[in-house]
Structure formats: C-alpha cells, structure tokens
Coordinates of C-alpha atoms and ligand atoms in Angstrom, one line a residue:
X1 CA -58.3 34.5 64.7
X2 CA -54.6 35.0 65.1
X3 CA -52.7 38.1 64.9
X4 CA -50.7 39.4 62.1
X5 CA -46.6 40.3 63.3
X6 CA -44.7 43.2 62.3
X7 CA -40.6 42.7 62.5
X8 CA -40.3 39.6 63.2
X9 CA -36.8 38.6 61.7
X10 CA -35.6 41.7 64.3
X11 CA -37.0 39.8 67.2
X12 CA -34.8 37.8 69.4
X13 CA -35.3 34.0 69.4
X14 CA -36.8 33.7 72.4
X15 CA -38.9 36.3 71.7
X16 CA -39.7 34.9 68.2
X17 CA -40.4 31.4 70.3
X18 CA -42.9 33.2 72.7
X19 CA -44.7 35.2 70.2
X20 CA -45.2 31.7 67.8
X21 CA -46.1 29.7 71.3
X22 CA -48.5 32.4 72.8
X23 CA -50.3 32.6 68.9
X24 CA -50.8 29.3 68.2
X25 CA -50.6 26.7 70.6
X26 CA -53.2 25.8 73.1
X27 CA -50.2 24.8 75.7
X28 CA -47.7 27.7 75.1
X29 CA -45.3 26.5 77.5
X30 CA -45.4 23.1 76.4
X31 CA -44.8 24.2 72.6
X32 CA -41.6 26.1 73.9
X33 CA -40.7 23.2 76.2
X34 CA -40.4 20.9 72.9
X35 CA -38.6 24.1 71.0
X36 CA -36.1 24.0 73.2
X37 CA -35.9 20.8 73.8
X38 CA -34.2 20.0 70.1
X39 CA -31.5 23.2 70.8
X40 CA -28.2 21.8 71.1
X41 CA -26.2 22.3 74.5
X42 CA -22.9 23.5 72.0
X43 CA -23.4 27.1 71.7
X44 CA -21.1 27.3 69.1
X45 CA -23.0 24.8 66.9
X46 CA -26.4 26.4 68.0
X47 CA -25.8 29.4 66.2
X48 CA -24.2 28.1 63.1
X49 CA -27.8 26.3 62.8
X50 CA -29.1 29.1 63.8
X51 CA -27.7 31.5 61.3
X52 CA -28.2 28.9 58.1
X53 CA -31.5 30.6 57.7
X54 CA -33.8 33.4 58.6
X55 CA -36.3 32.8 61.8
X56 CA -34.6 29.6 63.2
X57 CA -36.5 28.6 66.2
X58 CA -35.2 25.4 66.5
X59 CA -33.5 21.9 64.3
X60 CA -35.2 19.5 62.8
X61 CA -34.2 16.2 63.5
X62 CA -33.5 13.9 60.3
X63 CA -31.4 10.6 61.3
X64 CA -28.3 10.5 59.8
X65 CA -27.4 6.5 58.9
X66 CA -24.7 4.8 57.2
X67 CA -24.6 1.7 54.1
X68 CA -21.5 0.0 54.4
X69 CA -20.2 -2.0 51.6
X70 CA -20.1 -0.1 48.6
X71 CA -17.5 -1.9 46.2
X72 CA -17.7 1.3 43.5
X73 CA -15.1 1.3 41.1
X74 CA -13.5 -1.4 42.9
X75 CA -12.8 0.5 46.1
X76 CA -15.4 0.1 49.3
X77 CA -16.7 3.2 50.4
X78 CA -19.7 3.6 53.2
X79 CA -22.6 5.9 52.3
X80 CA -23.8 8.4 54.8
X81 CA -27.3 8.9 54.5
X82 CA -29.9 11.5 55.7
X83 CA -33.6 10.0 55.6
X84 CA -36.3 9.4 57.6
X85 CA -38.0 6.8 55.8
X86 CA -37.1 3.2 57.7
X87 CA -36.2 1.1 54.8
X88 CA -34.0 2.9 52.7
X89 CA -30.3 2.5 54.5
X90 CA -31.5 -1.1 55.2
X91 CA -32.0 -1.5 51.5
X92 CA -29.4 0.4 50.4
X93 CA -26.8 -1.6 52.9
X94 CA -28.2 -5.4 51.6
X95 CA -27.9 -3.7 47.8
X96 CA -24.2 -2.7 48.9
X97 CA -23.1 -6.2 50.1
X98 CA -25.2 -8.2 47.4
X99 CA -23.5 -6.5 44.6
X100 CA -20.0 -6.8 46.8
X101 CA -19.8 -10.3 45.9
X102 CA -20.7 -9.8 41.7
X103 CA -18.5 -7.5 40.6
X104 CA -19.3 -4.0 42.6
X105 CA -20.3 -1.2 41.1
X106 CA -18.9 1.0 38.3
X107 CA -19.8 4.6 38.1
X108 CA -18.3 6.9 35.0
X109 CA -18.9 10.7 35.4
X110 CA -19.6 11.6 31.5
X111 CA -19.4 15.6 31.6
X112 CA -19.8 18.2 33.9
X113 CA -20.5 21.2 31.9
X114 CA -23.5 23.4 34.1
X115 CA -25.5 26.5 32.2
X116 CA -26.7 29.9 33.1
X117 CA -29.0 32.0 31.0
X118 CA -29.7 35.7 30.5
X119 CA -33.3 36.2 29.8
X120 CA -33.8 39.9 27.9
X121 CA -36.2 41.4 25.6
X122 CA -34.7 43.1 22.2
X123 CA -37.8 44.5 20.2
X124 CA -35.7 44.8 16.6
X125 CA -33.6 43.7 14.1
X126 CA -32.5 40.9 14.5
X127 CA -29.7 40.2 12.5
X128 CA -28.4 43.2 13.8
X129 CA -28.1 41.8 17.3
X130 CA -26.4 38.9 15.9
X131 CA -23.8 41.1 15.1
X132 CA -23.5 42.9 18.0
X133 CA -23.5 39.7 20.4
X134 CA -20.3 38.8 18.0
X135 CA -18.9 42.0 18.5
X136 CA -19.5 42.4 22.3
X137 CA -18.6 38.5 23.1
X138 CA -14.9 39.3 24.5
X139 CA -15.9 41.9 26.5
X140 CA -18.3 39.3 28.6
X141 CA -15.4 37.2 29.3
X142 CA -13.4 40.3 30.1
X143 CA -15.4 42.4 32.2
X144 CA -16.2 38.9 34.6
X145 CA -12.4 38.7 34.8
X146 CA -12.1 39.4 38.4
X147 CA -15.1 36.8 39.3
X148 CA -13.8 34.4 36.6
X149 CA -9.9 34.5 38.1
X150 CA -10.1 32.0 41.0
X151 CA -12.1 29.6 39.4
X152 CA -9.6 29.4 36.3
X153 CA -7.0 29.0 38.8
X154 CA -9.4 25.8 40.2
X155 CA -9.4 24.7 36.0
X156 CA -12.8 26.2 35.8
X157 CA -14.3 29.1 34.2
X158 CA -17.1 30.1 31.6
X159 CA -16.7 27.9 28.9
X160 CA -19.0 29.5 26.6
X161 CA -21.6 31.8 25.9
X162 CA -24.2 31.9 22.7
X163 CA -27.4 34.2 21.7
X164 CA -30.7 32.3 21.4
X165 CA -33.1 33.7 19.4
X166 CA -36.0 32.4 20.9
X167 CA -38.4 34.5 19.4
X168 CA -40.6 31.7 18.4
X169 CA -41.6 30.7 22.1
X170 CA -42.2 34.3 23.0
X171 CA -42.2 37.6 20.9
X172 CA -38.8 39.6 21.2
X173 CA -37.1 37.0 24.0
X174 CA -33.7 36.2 23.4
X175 CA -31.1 34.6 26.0
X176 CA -27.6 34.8 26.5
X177 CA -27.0 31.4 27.2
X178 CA -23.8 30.6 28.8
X179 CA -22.0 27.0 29.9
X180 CA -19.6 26.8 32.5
X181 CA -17.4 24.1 34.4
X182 CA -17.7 24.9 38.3
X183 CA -14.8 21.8 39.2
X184 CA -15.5 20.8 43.1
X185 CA -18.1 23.5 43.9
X186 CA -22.1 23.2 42.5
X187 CA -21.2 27.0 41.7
X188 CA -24.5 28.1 41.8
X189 CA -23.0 32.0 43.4
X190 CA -20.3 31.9 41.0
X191 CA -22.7 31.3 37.7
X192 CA -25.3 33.9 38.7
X193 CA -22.1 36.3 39.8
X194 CA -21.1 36.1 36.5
X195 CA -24.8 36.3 34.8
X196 CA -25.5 39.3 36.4
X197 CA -22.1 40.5 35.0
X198 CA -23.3 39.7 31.5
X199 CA -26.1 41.0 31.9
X200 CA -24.9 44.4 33.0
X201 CA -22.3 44.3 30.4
X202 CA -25.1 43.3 27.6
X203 CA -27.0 46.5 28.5
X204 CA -24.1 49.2 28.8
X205 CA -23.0 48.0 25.2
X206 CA -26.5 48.0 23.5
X207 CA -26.8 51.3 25.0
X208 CA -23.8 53.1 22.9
X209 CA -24.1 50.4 20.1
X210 CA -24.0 52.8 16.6
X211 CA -25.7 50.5 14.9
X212 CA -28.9 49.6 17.1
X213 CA -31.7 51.9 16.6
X214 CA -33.0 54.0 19.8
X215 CA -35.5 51.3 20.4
X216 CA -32.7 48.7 19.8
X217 CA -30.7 50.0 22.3
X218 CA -33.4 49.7 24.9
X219 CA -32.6 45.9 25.6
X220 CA -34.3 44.5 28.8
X221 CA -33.4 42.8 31.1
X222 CA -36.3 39.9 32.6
X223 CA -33.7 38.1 34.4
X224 CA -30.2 36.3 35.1
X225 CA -30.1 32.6 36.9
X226 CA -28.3 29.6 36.6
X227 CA -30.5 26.7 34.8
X228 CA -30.8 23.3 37.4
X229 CA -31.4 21.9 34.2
X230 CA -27.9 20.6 33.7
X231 CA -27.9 17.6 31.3
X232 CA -24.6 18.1 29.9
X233 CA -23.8 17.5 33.8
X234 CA -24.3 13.7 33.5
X235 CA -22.7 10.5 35.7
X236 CA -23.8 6.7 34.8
X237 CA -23.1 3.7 37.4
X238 CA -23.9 0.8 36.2
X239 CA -24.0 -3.2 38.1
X240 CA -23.7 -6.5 35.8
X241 CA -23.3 -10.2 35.9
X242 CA -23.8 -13.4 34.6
X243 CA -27.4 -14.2 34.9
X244 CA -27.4 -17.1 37.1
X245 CA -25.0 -15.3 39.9
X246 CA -27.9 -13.4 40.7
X247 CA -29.0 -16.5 42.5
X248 CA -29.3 -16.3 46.2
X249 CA -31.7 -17.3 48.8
X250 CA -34.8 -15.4 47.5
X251 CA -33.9 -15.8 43.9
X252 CA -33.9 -19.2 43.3
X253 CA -34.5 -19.0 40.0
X254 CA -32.4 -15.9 38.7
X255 CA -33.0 -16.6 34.8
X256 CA -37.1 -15.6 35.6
X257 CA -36.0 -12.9 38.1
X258 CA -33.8 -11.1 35.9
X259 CA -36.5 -11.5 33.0
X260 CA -38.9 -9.9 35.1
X261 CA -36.6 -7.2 36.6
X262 CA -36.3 -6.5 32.9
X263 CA -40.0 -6.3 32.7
X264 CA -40.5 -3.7 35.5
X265 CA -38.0 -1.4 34.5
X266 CA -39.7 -1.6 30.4
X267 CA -42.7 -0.9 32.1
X268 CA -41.5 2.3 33.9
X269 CA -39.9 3.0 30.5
X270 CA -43.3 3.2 28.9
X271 CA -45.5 4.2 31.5
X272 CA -45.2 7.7 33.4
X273 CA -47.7 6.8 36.2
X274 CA -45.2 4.0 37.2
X275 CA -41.9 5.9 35.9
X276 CA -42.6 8.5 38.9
X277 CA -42.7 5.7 41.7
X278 CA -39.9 4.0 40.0
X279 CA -37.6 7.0 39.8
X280 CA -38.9 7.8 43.8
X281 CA -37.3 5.4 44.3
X282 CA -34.5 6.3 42.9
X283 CA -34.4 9.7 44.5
X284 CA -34.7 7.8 48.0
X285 CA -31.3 6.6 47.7
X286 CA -30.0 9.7 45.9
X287 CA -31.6 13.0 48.2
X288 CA -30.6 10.7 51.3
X289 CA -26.7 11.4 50.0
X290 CA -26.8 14.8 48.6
X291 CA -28.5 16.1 52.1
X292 CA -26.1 14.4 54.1
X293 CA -23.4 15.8 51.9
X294 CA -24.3 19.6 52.2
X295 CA -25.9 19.8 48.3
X296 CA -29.1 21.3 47.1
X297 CA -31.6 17.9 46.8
X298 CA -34.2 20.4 45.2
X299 CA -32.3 21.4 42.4
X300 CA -31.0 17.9 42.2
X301 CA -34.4 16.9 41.9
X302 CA -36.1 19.1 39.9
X303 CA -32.8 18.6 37.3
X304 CA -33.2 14.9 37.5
X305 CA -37.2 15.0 36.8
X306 CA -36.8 17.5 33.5
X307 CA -34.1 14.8 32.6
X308 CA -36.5 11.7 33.2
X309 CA -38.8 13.6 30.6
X310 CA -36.0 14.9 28.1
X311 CA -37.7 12.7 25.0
X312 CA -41.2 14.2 25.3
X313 CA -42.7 12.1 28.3
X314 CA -42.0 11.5 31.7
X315 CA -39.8 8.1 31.6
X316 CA -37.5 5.7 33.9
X317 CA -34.3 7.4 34.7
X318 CA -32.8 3.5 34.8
X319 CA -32.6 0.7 32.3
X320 CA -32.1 -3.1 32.6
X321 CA -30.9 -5.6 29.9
X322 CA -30.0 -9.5 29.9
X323 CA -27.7 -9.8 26.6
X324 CA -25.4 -13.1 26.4
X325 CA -26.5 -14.4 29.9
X326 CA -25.2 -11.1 31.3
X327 CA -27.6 -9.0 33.3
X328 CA -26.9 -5.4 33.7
X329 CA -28.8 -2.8 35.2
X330 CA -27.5 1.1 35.1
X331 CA -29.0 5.0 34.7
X332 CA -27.7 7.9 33.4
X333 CA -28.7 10.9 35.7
X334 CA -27.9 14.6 35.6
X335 CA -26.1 16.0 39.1
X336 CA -24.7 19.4 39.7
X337 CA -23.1 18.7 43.1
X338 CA -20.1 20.5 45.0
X339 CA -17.9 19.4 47.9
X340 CA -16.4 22.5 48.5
X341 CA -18.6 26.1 49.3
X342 CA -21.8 26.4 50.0
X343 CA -22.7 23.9 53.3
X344 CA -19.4 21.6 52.7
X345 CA -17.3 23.5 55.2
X346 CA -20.2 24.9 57.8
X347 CA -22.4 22.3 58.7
X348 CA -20.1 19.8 61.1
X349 CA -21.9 16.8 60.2
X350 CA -21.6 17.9 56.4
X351 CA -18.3 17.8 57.3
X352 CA -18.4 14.4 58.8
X353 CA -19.9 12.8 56.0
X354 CA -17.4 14.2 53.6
X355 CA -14.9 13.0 55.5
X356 CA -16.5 9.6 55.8
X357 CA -16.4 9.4 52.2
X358 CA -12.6 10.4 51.7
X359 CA -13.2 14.0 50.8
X360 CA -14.5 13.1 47.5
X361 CA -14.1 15.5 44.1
X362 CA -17.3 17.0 43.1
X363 CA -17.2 13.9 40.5
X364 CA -16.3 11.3 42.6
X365 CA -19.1 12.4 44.8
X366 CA -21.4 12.4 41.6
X367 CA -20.3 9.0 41.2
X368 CA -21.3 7.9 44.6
X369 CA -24.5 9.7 44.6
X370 CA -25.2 7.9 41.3
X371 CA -24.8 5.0 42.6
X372 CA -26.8 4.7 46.0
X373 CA -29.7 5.9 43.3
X374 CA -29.1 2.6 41.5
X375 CA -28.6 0.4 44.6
X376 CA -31.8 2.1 45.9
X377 CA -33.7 1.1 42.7
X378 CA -32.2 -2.0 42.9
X379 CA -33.7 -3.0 46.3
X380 CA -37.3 -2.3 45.3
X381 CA -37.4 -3.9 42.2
X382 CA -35.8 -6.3 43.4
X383 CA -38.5 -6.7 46.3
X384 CA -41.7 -6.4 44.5
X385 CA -40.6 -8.5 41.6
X386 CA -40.2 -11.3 44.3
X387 CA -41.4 -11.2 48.0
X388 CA -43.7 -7.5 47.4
X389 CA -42.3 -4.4 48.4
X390 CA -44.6 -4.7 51.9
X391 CA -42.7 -7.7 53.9
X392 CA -39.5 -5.7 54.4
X393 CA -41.0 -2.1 54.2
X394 CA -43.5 -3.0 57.2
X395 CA -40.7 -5.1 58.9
X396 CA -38.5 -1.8 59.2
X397 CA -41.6 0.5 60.0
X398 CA -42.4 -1.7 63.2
X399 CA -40.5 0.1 65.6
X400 CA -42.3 3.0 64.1
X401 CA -45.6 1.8 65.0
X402 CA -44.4 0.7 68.3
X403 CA -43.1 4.0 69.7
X404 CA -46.3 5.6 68.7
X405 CA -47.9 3.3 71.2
X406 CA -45.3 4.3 73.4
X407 CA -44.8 0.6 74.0
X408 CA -42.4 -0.1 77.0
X409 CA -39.2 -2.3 76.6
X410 CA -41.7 -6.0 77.7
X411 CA -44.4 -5.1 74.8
X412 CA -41.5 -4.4 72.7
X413 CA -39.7 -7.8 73.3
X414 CA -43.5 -9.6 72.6
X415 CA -44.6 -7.5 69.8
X416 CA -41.2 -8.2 67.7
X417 CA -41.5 -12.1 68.8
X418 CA -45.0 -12.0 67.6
X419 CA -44.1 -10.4 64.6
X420 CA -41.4 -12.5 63.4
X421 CA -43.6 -15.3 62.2
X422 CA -46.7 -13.2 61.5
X423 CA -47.7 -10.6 58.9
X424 CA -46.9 -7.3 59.9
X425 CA -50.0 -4.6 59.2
X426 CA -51.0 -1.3 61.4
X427 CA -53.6 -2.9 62.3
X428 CA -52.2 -5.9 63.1
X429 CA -49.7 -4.4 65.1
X430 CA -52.1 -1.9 66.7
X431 CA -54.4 -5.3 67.9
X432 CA -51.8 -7.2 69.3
X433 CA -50.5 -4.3 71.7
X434 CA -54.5 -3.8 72.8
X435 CA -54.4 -7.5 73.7
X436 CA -51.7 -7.4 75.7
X437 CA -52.8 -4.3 77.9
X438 CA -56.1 -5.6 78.4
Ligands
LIG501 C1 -40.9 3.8 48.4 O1 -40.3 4.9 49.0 C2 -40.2 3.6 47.0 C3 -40.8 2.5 46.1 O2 -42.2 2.8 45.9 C4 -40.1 2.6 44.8 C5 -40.6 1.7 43.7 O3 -41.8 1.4 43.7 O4 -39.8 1.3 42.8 C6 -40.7 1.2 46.8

C-alpha cells in the first residue's frame, strides 16, 4: 500500500519527483528519467510552466498544428490548433481550402454580454426586499468603483444588475444577478471581483436597513461566481452556396449530398444520442483553438453543452438548409473568450498563436473559434455522409499505430505502400508488420 504525504506543495521539485518515483513506480529512476526528459532546457520558460499550477512535475506534450486557408469574412487567416487527435487539423485544413473556392466563411459576433450571480438566502418579506434592492442598487455600482474604473476606460463595465426571486426552485433563495461586458478579456477575475463586492455591499446594507426585520437583516450569503452559462455571449459563422458548386471529386452528385447533409444534421436536431457525437465534433475544431489561444476550453464547453440543451433537450448546436438551390450550413454558439489577461501574455506559445492570428479582439477571436467548430463539423458530415468517417480517420491514425510498433524507417516505407491501396484496420496494420519481421 502506498504512503500518505504531508507538505507536499512545500517540497522542492526534485524532491516532489523522487517522492512520486520512489511511491509508485516499479523503475523509480526510469519514471524520473522520462520526468525530466519533457523539462525544457530554457530555464526561463521552465518555470513560467512551472509556476502555471501547483505541484508541476513536468509538461505535457499536446502538438500544436496549424489549418491554413481560412477565407473568414473575406480575409485568410491560419488556425493554430492544439489536439492530439490525428484527423482534426487535416480536416479542418481540406474544410479551409474547400470552402476557399465557394465563398469563405462568414462569422457575425451577435452579443457579448457575460453574467455573474449572487446566490443569498433572505428568510422574509419579500416585497420588502424588493424595495431595498431598489434602494441599495447605486451603491453596488458605487462601491465596485475602483474595480469597475479600468474596465470602463476598456468600454466595459457592469451593465446591470437585477433581484431574482427564485423562491420557487428553493425556499428563501434569491440572486443578485448581474450582466457585464468584459471587451478583450473573458473577465472571469474581474466578474467575481466585483460579485464579491456586491455581495459584501448586499450584507452591510441589509444589516442597518430600518425597514428589514432582525431576521430580515440576517441575509446570507451561499455564494458569488460568474455563470459559464453565457448565452447572451453568442457568435454565428455560417458557409453557403449554390447547390451544385458543392461538386467535387467525392461528391459527384452534390444535389443528393447536400440533401443528405441536410438529413444528418435534422437527425442530430432530433436525436440527443447523435446530437452529442455531432456537437464532439464540433468541439474538436473549437477546444483545439481556445487551448491554443490561452482560454478556458472547460468553461467553453460546459457553456456550449447547457446552450445545445437551451429548449428542453439536448440538441445540435449546427443547422443545415437547401432553400432556392442554395445550401447553407451555420451554428450559433455561446463563447466567453479573452485575448488579453489570464494566459494571453504568459504562455509564449499562447503568444505565438495570437500573433499568428493578427492579435485578434476578443470578438474577432470568437469569430474564428466559431468557425473552425463549423469547418470541423463540416469535415465529418461531410465524410460519413459519403466515403464513412473510418477511411480518412484510420489513414491519419497510421503513423500512430506504427510508432507503437516502434517500426523503423524500411517497415515504415512498406507499411504506408501497403496501406495505400488497402484497408487500413489495427489489426490490419498490426498483421502486416508481424509478416514482415517474421
Ligand atoms: C470524432 O472525433 C468526431 C466525430 O465522431 C464527429 C461526428 O460524428 O460528427 C467524427
């Protein structure tokens, strides 16, 4: 059985490397061997990694790719990408370059209003609160004056606050429910500065407040946070053409493709156990953009899935029409994404991919997010509406297979040559290499 620690965020690295090694691997050198192994030689960069979080033993290797190509808004932009599943840049870059040639991409943020909440239990009267929030509103916008006073120079600020009386979900719960515009940064330190502020405010006032009773006065506080939940937060991008310039080489007929493209996305419409690999899909394209770019892919997701189930069940986050002869295929997604604070200025290859993307706004970035989601969705239905989604996912995961076998660079020239005219499997692939070192 293995040994509990005490102080283990005080220990040094190395220390906190022997201790894991000695603990829990059968071959303690060779654990820190491999630990070390994925340090990097720059110091300097070391430590910023190392000081991201608590406990840092080592990085994490996710490869960092690009899809050129990207006619969005009629401008090209190329799409840094952090995944580790093989065919997602591929599919992203062929999207990029297919739609290059019908029109590009258009992407239209729609709002970008985010929302914080004070959670607090008032056991009371309740019009009698509705009067004091009225009474008290100025003082939450004054009393968060000196948190509020950059971000108003930036355009930003609280935009509003409102009581919910949401007494009906749980006896005596009430929020102080409060919108704000955040401009280039997520502002997820910013909201909850503020919250905090409200809800400090909301308690000092109830607690002199003439009218409130002795109980009334008592307000409590459960808690303050920002809501990922921002759906006032939104940013379409949409592709469309004439039906029949869909055709290409493995749509030879586009009038049947499009109709069934049309089909698969009405089916993850309608049916939640194919809406969540559809919208996967989705979130391929998008996480792979939002981690390369420094932002929060779990609040992203868990935002984007409560959207995808906004009407009462879990439902495509894309759409698809042919109307006229015109095909067109968008979403509508939710994004609370910064490009300044937070990573944006810390992580250097944050940096880089900011950078490789012009610096974007916090919008234009939306819009580019937005987009590699569609492209991403694109590619897939696109595959298993045709050819199956297996011929190009297996042809990317090749090498994979190959470097488990540790295959040298002859087997590797064979295996490919093989594989060119044959069907790709594991097993397949797993034979043939047997064969050849028989
Ligand atoms: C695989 O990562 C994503 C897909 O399953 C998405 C889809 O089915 O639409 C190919």
């Amino acid at each position: 059985m293995n040994n509990a620690v005490a102080g283990f965020s005080k220990l040094s690295k190395e220390e906190k490397i022997n201790w894991i090694a000695k603990e829990y691997f059968s071959n303690p050198s060779e654990a820190i061997a491999l630990l070390k192994n994925y340090w990097n030689t720059d110091e300097k960069i070391q430590k910023l990694h190392d000081e991201f979080i608590e406990n840092t033993i080592t990085n994490f290797y996710i490869p960092l790719g690009v899809a050129p190509n990207f006619l969005i808004n009629n401008k090209y932009s190329a799409i840094p990408m952090a995944i580790e599943e093989s065919s997602v840049v591929a599919a992203a870059s062929k999207t990029a370059k297919f739609w290059s040639t019908r029109g590009g991409f258009k992407a239209t943020v729609i709002n970008t209003e985010k929302i914080g909440q004070v959670h607090f239990i008032y056991k009371g009267d309740i019009s009698k609160l509705e009067l004091f929030f009225i009474q008290t509103k100025a003082k939450f916008f004054s009393e968060t004056e000196s948190i509020t006073k950059n971000m108003q120079k930036r355009g930003g600020g609280i935009l509003d606050i409102v009581l919910k009386d949401k007494t009906n979900l749980l006896p005596n719960y009430f929020q102080l429910h409060a919108t704000f515009e955040t401009k280039d940064s997520m502002g997820a330190n910013f909201i909850n500065s503020c919250l905090e502020q409200f809800a400090k405010t909301l308690r000092e006032e109830a607690l002199v407040y003439e009218l409130f009773s002795v109980t009334e006065k008592n307000i409590q506080i459960v808690m303050s946070i920002l809501s990922n939940y921002v759906p006032n937060c939104l940013v379409r991008a949409e592709v469309s053409c004439p039906v029949e310039e869909l055709k290409e080489k493995h749509i030879p007929n586009p009038q049947e493709f499009a109709e069934r493209f049309v089909q698969a996305v009405q089916i993850a419409e309608v049916e939640p156990y194919r809406a969540v690999t559809h919208n996967k899909g989705i979130m391929n394209g998008i996480d792979a953009v939002v981690l390369a770019t420094g932002n929060d892919f779990r609040a992203v997701e868990a935002g984007i899935h409560a959207y995808a189930s906004r009407n009462g069940h879990y439902s495509s986050l894309s759409h698809a029409k042919i109307e006229n002869g015109i095909f067109t295929f968008w979403l509508e997604i939710p994004l609370a994404l910064g490009t300044v604070g937070g990573l944006t200025s810390l992580h250097p290859l944050v940096k880089l991919s900011l950078e490789m993307l012009e610096n974007p706004s916090a919008k234009e970035l939306m819009q580019v997010v937005a987009v590699a989601g569609l492209a991403q969705n694109f590619a897939a239905l696109r595959s298993l509406t045709t050819t199956g989604i297996q011929e190009g996912h297996m042809k990317m995961h090749l090498n994979n297979i190959i470097n488990q076998f540790e295959a040298n660079d002859d087997e590797r020239i064979l295996v490919h040559k093989y594989f060119k005219k044959n069907t790709i499997s594991h097993s397949a692939v797993v034979d043939f290499i047997e064969n050849l070192r028989k």
